[in-house]
Coordinates of C-alpha atoms and ligand atoms in Angstrom, one line a residue:
X1 CA -13.4 1.7 -7.6
X2 CA -16.5 1.0 -5.5
X3 CA -17.2 4.2 -4.9
X4 CA -20.0 6.7 -5.8
X5 CA -18.7 7.7 -9.9
X6 CA -18.9 11.8 -9.5
X7 CA -17.6 14.3 -6.9
X8 CA -19.8 14.9 -3.7
X9 CA -20.7 18.1 -3.5
X10 CA -23.5 18.2 -0.4
X11 CA -23.6 16.3 2.9
X12 CA -27.0 15.3 1.4
X13 CA -25.4 13.2 -1.4
X14 CA -22.5 11.7 0.7
X15 CA -25.6 10.4 3.0
X16 CA -27.0 8.7 -0.7
X17 CA -23.9 7.4 -0.9
X18 CA -23.5 5.6 2.5
X19 CA -26.6 4.3 1.6
X20 CA -25.8 2.2 -1.3
X21 CA -22.0 1.2 0.5
X22 CA -21.8 -2.1 -0.7
X23 CA -20.0 -2.5 3.4
X24 CA -22.6 -0.8 5.3
X25 CA -23.7 -3.3 7.3
X26 CA -19.8 -3.6 8.6
X27 CA -20.0 -0.5 11.4
X28 CA -23.4 -1.4 12.9
X29 CA -20.8 -4.2 14.1
X30 CA -18.3 -2.1 15.8
X31 CA -19.1 0.1 19.1
X32 CA -19.1 3.6 17.1
X33 CA -19.5 6.4 19.6
X34 CA -22.1 8.7 19.1
X35 CA -21.7 11.9 18.2
X36 CA -17.5 11.2 17.5
X37 CA -15.9 11.4 13.9
X38 CA -13.5 8.7 14.8
X39 CA -10.4 9.0 12.0
X40 CA -8.2 7.4 14.2
X41 CA -8.1 3.4 13.3
X42 CA -4.9 3.9 11.8
X43 CA -3.6 3.8 15.2
X44 CA -6.0 2.1 17.8
X45 CA -9.4 0.4 15.3
X46 CA -12.4 0.9 17.4
X47 CA -13.9 -2.2 19.6
X48 CA -15.8 -4.7 17.4
X49 CA -19.4 -5.7 19.7
X50 CA -18.1 -9.5 19.9
X51 CA -14.8 -8.1 21.8
X52 CA -16.8 -7.9 24.9
X53 CA -18.4 -11.0 25.1
X54 CA -15.0 -12.7 23.4
X55 CA -13.3 -11.5 26.5
X56 CA -15.8 -12.3 29.4
X57 CA -15.7 -16.0 27.9
X58 CA -11.8 -15.8 28.2
X59 CA -12.1 -14.1 31.8
X60 CA -14.5 -15.9 33.6
X61 CA -15.0 -18.9 31.8
X62 CA -11.8 -20.0 30.3
X63 CA -9.8 -18.4 33.5
X64 CA -12.2 -18.6 35.6
X65 CA -12.9 -21.6 36.0
X66 CA -10.8 -24.0 33.5
X67 CA -7.9 -22.8 34.8
X68 CA -4.8 -24.4 33.7
X69 CA -6.5 -27.1 31.5
X70 CA -7.8 -24.0 29.4
X71 CA -4.4 -24.6 27.2
X72 CA -5.6 -27.8 25.9
X73 CA -8.9 -27.8 26.8
X74 CA -9.8 -24.2 25.3
X75 CA -6.4 -24.5 23.1
X76 CA -5.0 -21.3 24.4
X77 CA -1.7 -23.2 23.0
X78 CA -2.9 -23.2 19.3
X79 CA -4.0 -20.2 19.5
X80 CA -0.8 -17.9 18.6
X81 CA -1.0 -20.7 15.3
X82 CA -4.4 -20.3 14.6
X83 CA -4.7 -16.5 14.5
X84 CA -1.3 -16.6 12.3
X85 CA -3.2 -19.0 9.8
X86 CA -6.0 -16.3 9.6
X87 CA -3.9 -13.6 9.4
X88 CA -1.4 -15.5 6.9
X89 CA -5.1 -15.8 4.6
X90 CA -5.5 -12.0 5.4
X91 CA -1.6 -10.8 3.7
X92 CA -2.4 -13.6 0.7
X93 CA 0.6 -15.6 2.4
X94 CA -1.3 -18.5 2.4
X95 CA 2.1 -20.6 1.8
X96 CA 4.2 -19.5 4.2
X97 CA 4.1 -19.8 8.2
X98 CA 2.7 -17.6 10.3
X99 CA 2.3 -16.8 14.2
X100 CA 0.4 -14.0 16.3
X101 CA 2.8 -12.7 18.9
X102 CA 4.5 -10.6 20.9
X103 CA 5.1 -6.9 19.5
X104 CA 5.6 -5.6 16.2
X105 CA 9.4 -4.1 17.2
X106 CA 10.0 -7.7 18.6
X107 CA 8.9 -9.4 15.6
X108 CA 11.4 -7.2 13.9
X109 CA 13.8 -8.0 15.5
X110 CA 13.2 -11.2 14.9
X111 CA 12.6 -11.2 11.9
X112 CA 15.5 -9.2 11.0
X113 CA 17.8 -12.0 12.8
X114 CA 16.2 -14.5 11.3
X115 CA 17.3 -13.1 7.7
X116 CA 20.5 -11.7 8.8
X117 CA 21.8 -15.4 9.8
X118 CA 20.5 -17.3 6.2
X119 CA 22.7 -14.5 4.3
X120 CA 25.4 -14.6 6.8
X121 CA 25.6 -18.5 5.5
X122 CA 25.5 -17.8 1.9
X123 CA 26.9 -14.5 1.5
X124 CA 28.5 -13.3 4.6
X125 CA 30.3 -10.8 2.7
X126 CA 26.7 -8.7 2.4
X127 CA 26.8 -6.0 4.9
X128 CA 24.1 -3.5 4.4
X129 CA 20.4 -3.2 5.9
X130 CA 18.7 -0.5 3.9
X131 CA 15.8 0.9 4.7
X132 CA 12.8 4.3 4.5
X133 CA 14.6 7.7 6.2
X134 CA 11.2 7.9 6.7
X135 CA 10.2 4.8 8.3
X136 CA 8.6 4.0 11.8
X137 CA 11.3 4.9 14.5
X138 CA 11.0 1.5 16.2
X139 CA 12.1 -0.3 12.9
X140 CA 15.0 2.2 12.4
X141 CA 15.6 1.6 16.0
X142 CA 15.8 -2.4 15.7
X143 CA 18.0 -2.0 12.7
X144 CA 20.3 0.3 14.5
X145 CA 20.1 -2.1 18.0
X146 CA 20.5 -5.3 16.5
X147 CA 24.1 -4.0 14.1
X148 CA 25.0 -2.5 17.7
X149 CA 24.9 -6.3 19.1
X150 CA 25.9 -8.4 16.7
X151 CA 29.2 -6.3 16.3
X152 CA 29.7 -8.2 12.8
X153 CA 30.6 -4.6 10.6
X154 CA 26.9 -4.0 9.3
X155 CA 26.0 -0.8 8.5
X156 CA 22.0 1.0 8.2
X157 CA 21.4 2.3 4.7
X158 CA 18.3 4.7 4.3
X159 CA 17.1 6.0 1.1
X160 CA 14.2 8.8 0.8
X161 CA 11.2 7.1 -1.4
X162 CA 11.1 4.3 -3.7
X163 CA 12.2 5.9 -6.5
X164 CA 15.5 5.9 -5.2
X165 CA 15.0 1.9 -4.6
X166 CA 16.6 0.7 -7.9
X167 CA 19.9 3.2 -6.8
X168 CA 20.3 2.1 -3.5
X169 CA 19.4 -2.3 -3.9
X170 CA 23.6 -3.6 -5.4
X171 CA 25.1 -6.7 -3.6
X172 CA 25.9 -5.4 -0.6
X173 CA 22.0 -5.3 0.9
X174 CA 21.7 -8.3 2.5
X175 CA 17.8 -7.2 3.7
X176 CA 15.7 -4.6 2.8
X177 CA 13.4 -3.7 5.7
X178 CA 10.5 -1.4 4.3
X179 CA 7.0 -0.3 5.3
X180 CA 4.2 -1.0 3.0
X181 CA 2.6 2.2 3.8
X182 CA 4.4 5.4 5.6
X183 CA 3.0 5.8 9.0
X184 CA 3.1 9.9 9.0
X185 CA 2.8 10.8 4.8
X186 CA 0.1 7.1 4.0
X187 CA 2.9 6.9 1.0
X188 CA 2.4 3.1 -0.4
X189 CA 5.0 1.2 -1.2
X190 CA 5.1 -1.4 -4.6
X191 CA 6.0 -4.9 -2.8
X192 CA 5.3 -6.8 -5.9
X193 CA 7.9 -4.7 -7.7
X194 CA 10.8 -3.5 -4.8
X195 CA 11.0 -7.5 -4.0
X196 CA 11.3 -8.3 -7.4
X197 CA 14.2 -5.9 -7.2
X198 CA 15.5 -6.8 -4.0
X199 CA 15.7 -10.4 -4.9
X200 CA 18.0 -9.2 -8.0
X201 CA 20.8 -8.1 -6.1
X202 CA 20.1 -10.7 -3.9
X203 CA 19.0 -9.4 -1.4
X204 CA 16.4 -10.6 1.2
X205 CA 12.8 -8.6 2.5
X206 CA 10.9 -7.9 5.5
X207 CA 8.5 -5.8 4.8
X208 CA 5.8 -4.1 7.6
X209 CA 2.5 -4.3 7.7
X210 CA 1.5 -2.0 10.5
X211 CA -0.9 0.3 8.4
X212 CA -1.6 -1.8 4.8
X213 CA -2.9 -5.0 6.8
X214 CA -6.5 -4.8 6.8
X215 CA -6.5 -1.6 4.9
X216 CA -6.1 -3.2 1.5
X217 CA -5.2 -6.1 -0.3
X218 CA -1.6 -7.8 0.1
X219 CA -0.4 -10.7 -2.2
X220 CA 2.8 -11.7 -0.5
X221 CA 2.8 -15.1 -1.8
X222 CA 2.6 -13.2 -5.1
X223 CA 4.8 -10.9 -4.3
X224 CA 7.7 -13.6 -3.2
X225 CA 8.6 -11.8 0.0
X226 CA 10.2 -13.5 2.5
X227 CA 8.9 -12.0 6.0
X228 CA 6.7 -10.4 7.0
X229 CA 5.5 -8.1 10.4
X230 CA 2.5 -6.2 11.5
X231 CA 0.4 -5.4 14.5
X232 CA -3.5 -5.9 15.0
X233 CA -4.6 -2.6 16.6
X234 CA -5.1 -0.6 13.9
X235 CA -7.1 -1.6 10.7
X236 CA -7.4 -5.2 12.1
X237 CA -9.6 -3.6 15.6
X238 CA -7.7 -6.3 18.0
X239 CA -7.4 -3.5 21.3
X240 CA -4.6 -1.3 22.3
X241 CA -1.7 -3.4 22.7
X242 CA -3.3 -6.8 20.7
X243 CA -0.5 -9.2 19.5
X244 CA 1.4 -8.5 16.4
X245 CA 2.0 -11.3 13.7
X246 CA 5.2 -13.0 12.2
X247 CA 4.8 -14.0 8.7
X248 CA 7.8 -16.1 6.8
X249 CA 8.1 -18.0 3.3
X250 CA 7.9 -21.1 3.6
X251 CA 11.4 -22.0 1.7
X252 CA 12.3 -20.5 5.0
X253 CA 10.6 -22.6 7.2
X254 CA 12.6 -25.5 8.3
X255 CA 15.9 -23.8 9.1
X256 CA 15.2 -20.3 10.2
X257 CA 17.2 -19.3 13.4
X258 CA 15.4 -16.2 15.4
X259 CA 17.5 -15.0 18.4
X260 CA 15.3 -15.2 20.6
X261 CA 15.0 -18.8 21.5
X262 CA 12.8 -19.3 23.6
X263 CA 11.0 -22.1 25.3
X264 CA 7.7 -22.1 23.0
X265 CA 9.9 -22.1 20.0
X266 CA 10.8 -25.4 20.7
X267 CA 10.0 -28.8 18.8
X268 CA 9.0 -30.2 21.8
X269 CA 8.2 -27.5 25.2
X270 CA 7.0 -29.9 26.9
X271 CA 10.1 -32.1 27.1
X272 CA 12.1 -29.7 29.1
X273 CA 15.4 -30.5 27.7
X274 CA 18.6 -28.9 28.5
X275 CA 19.5 -27.6 24.9
X276 CA 17.8 -25.5 22.6
X277 CA 16.2 -27.9 19.7
X278 CA 13.5 -25.4 17.5
X279 CA 10.3 -26.2 16.3
X280 CA 11.1 -26.9 12.2
X281 CA 8.2 -24.4 11.3
X282 CA 6.8 -21.7 12.0
X283 CA 6.7 -22.2 15.9
X284 CA 10.3 -21.3 15.8
X285 CA 9.3 -18.0 16.0
X286 CA 7.6 -18.0 19.0
X287 CA 9.6 -16.9 22.1
X288 CA 7.5 -17.3 25.0
X289 CA 3.9 -17.1 26.9
X290 CA 1.3 -15.5 25.1
X291 CA -1.0 -12.9 26.2
X292 CA -3.9 -14.9 25.8
X293 CA -6.9 -13.0 26.8
X294 CA -5.7 -10.2 24.7
X295 CA -4.9 -12.8 21.4
X296 CA -8.6 -14.5 22.4
X297 CA -9.9 -10.7 21.8
X298 CA -8.4 -10.1 18.8
X299 CA -10.1 -12.5 17.1
X300 CA -12.9 -10.6 16.9
X301 CA -11.0 -7.8 14.7
X302 CA -9.9 -9.9 12.9
X303 CA -13.0 -12.1 11.7
X304 CA -14.7 -9.1 10.8
X305 CA -11.5 -8.2 8.6
X306 CA -11.0 -11.4 7.0
X307 CA -14.8 -11.4 6.2
X308 CA -15.1 -8.1 4.5
X309 CA -13.9 -8.2 0.8
X310 CA -10.3 -6.0 0.8
X311 CA -10.9 -5.3 -2.9
X312 CA -14.0 -3.0 -1.4
X313 CA -12.5 -2.2 1.2
X314 CA -9.8 -0.5 -1.1
X315 CA -12.0 0.7 -2.9
X316 CA -13.8 2.6 -0.1
X317 CA -10.3 3.9 1.4
X318 CA -9.9 5.0 -2.0
X319 CA -13.0 7.1 -2.6
X320 CA -12.9 8.4 1.1
X321 CA -9.5 9.5 1.2
X322 CA -10.2 11.3 -2.0
X323 CA -13.4 13.1 -0.8
X324 CA -11.3 14.0 2.0
X325 CA -8.7 15.8 -0.1
X326 CA -11.2 17.6 -2.8
X327 CA -13.3 18.6 0.5
X328 CA -10.1 19.8 2.3
X329 CA -8.9 21.6 -1.0
X330 CA -11.7 23.0 -2.0
X331 CA -13.9 24.5 1.2
X332 CA -11.1 25.5 3.2
X333 CA -8.7 27.2 0.6
X334 CA -7.9 30.1 2.9
X335 CA -5.6 28.0 5.4
X336 CA -2.6 27.0 5.0
X337 CA -2.3 23.4 4.9
X338 CA -0.4 21.6 2.3
X339 CA -1.5 17.9 1.4
X340 CA 1.9 15.2 2.5
X341 CA 0.1 12.2 1.5
X342 CA 0.3 11.4 -2.4
X343 CA -2.7 12.8 -4.7
X344 CA -2.1 8.7 -6.9
X345 CA -4.8 7.6 -4.8
X346 CA -3.1 4.3 -6.4
X347 CA 0.3 5.7 -4.5
X348 CA -1.1 6.1 -0.8
X349 CA -2.1 3.6 1.9
X350 CA -5.8 4.4 4.0
X351 CA -5.0 8.0 5.7
X352 CA -4.4 11.3 4.5
X353 CA -1.7 13.4 6.0
X354 CA -1.9 18.0 6.1
X355 CA 1.3 20.3 6.7
X356 CA -0.4 23.4 9.1
X357 CA 2.3 25.6 11.3
X358 CA -0.4 25.2 14.4
X359 CA -1.4 21.4 13.9
X360 CA -1.2 19.8 17.0
X361 CA -3.4 22.8 18.5
X362 CA -5.2 23.2 15.7
X363 CA -5.6 18.5 16.6
X364 CA -6.7 18.9 20.2
X365 CA -9.4 21.9 19.1
X366 CA -10.9 19.1 16.3
X367 CA -10.8 16.4 18.9
X368 CA -12.6 19.0 21.5
X369 CA -15.1 19.5 18.8
X370 CA -15.5 15.5 17.8
X371 CA -13.6 14.6 15.7
X372 CA -10.5 12.4 16.4
X373 CA -7.3 11.8 14.4
X374 CA -4.1 12.5 15.3
X375 CA -0.6 14.8 15.4
X376 CA 2.2 13.2 13.8
X377 CA 5.9 15.6 14.3
X378 CA 6.5 17.8 12.2
X379 CA 3.0 19.3 12.3
X380 CA 1.4 17.0 10.9
X381 CA -2.3 16.2 10.9
X382 CA -2.8 12.7 10.3
X383 CA -7.0 10.9 9.3
X384 CA -6.9 7.8 8.9
X385 CA -9.9 6.9 6.9
X386 CA -10.9 2.6 7.7
X387 CA -13.8 2.0 5.5
X388 CA -15.5 -0.9 7.6
X389 CA -16.9 1.7 9.9
X390 CA -16.4 5.7 8.8
X391 CA -19.2 6.3 5.7
X392 CA -18.9 9.2 3.3
X393 CA -21.1 11.6 5.9
X394 CA -18.3 11.1 8.5
X395 CA -15.7 12.7 6.0
X396 CA -18.3 15.5 5.8
X397 CA -18.4 16.5 9.1
X398 CA -14.6 16.2 9.6
X399 CA -13.7 18.6 7.5
X400 CA -17.3 20.9 7.8
X401 CA -15.2 20.4 11.8
X402 CA -12.9 20.9 10.4
X403 CA -13.2 24.4 9.1
X404 CA -15.1 25.7 11.7
X405 CA -12.2 25.4 14.1
X406 CA -9.8 26.9 11.5
X407 CA -12.2 30.1 10.8
X408 CA -13.0 30.1 14.2
X409 CA -9.6 29.9 15.0
X410 CA -10.9 27.5 17.9
X411 CA -7.3 26.1 18.3
X412 CA -5.5 29.0 20.0
X413 CA -7.6 28.2 23.2
X414 CA -5.1 28.1 26.1
X415 CA -6.5 24.1 27.1
X416 CA -5.1 23.4 23.2
X417 CA -1.9 24.5 23.7
X418 CA -0.9 21.9 26.2
X419 CA 1.0 18.5 24.9
X420 CA 0.4 15.7 26.0
X421 CA 2.6 12.3 26.5
X422 CA 1.1 11.1 24.0
X423 CA -0.1 13.2 20.8
Ligands
LIG501 C1 4.7 1.0 10.7 C2 4.9 0.8 12.2 N1 5.7 -0.2 12.2 C3 6.2 -0.6 14.5 C4 5.6 0.0 14.7 C5 5.2 -0.6 16.1 O1 4.8 -1.2 16.7 P1 4.8 -2.1 18.4 O2 4.5 -0.3 19.6 O3 3.5 -2.7 18.4 O4 5.9 -2.5 18.3 C6 3.9 0.7 14.9 C7 3.4 1.5 15.2 O5 2.6 2.5 15.3 C8 4.1 1.4 13.0 O6 3.4 2.3 12.8

């Protein structure tokens, strides 16, 4: 661990800890609004200061001036692959192929389609897709949709948590689709162990890294993972709706077939052949024309994450989440807040969630007081701790504001009872 060696007891001690934090310089490279404690970087990361400059260059020079020549001259066409290589490095998957493209939902569809196809060729009797009951809904919805669409008798098997995985894995399982860090509780799955268990019964693995890429060290190669997907708008600070990624182990690249066989996945897209002939590498996981402005600006956040030592990020994340939990439990004991995130730091990602019976209104009041977290059903207050731009004093201030919101019952104000479409 890289954080303070003893529990911090005062705001001044937090300020001192921030002053000796080895990651402290990173904060200056992000536009963090003044007087705001932003604990929602696990939903939408903040703006890297270099991103507007890059956006301006892409829009004004590359689009405005170079126009269509940019596909070659400014290497727009190669961008998904170039950024994919950087992401592969970040997630410890240099031996595999990776492209930055589409959304996580779409990439789950492609990875699951390809994995089921591989299994169908060698083990057509395998009919189970295994996932977590509390997985992010899109993962479950995409599985459901593909099962319905393929109509080959696949079924979804759900486990409650990692403790149940050994019992649920058997030779009927074709593919597992699991999320490394649970979006609600923050529980962290052991990729290496679970991949090994899945392989022991002949199942393939797809890992959703949405809440872990950029938040902790990941070693897809070491884990011998098969497929992975993830987004770039959370801990990678890529911007709203920035393109996601899909990673495929080297052993499948030459022959994998993903269902969205569009022209960008063709071996020679500009030959304009009548028949689809997939590229025999990761490019076959591309489908169509990519959002170049979003891809280009996303690089700003990705480069910052690559510059940071992920072991330091993880150490600080553990120190900050531990501090957050300790402060809530020691300074707000009278309030009905129940921790739903694992207490063991090795078993959680980089966000902390508490149950409170009036969570939605409490979060609205907190936001009005300058502490931004978010609300998740049912009655969960979620706080994302992003070590590149959040410090110990921020955590102290956030907990003190939460104390005031609860002690003074600020959440009872009528304006905090309104539910907006995004929580
Ligand atoms: C774990 C997880 N998977 C998938 C998604 C959905 O990603 P997208 O909306 O980019 O397809 C999210 C979004 O927050 C997520 O948290």
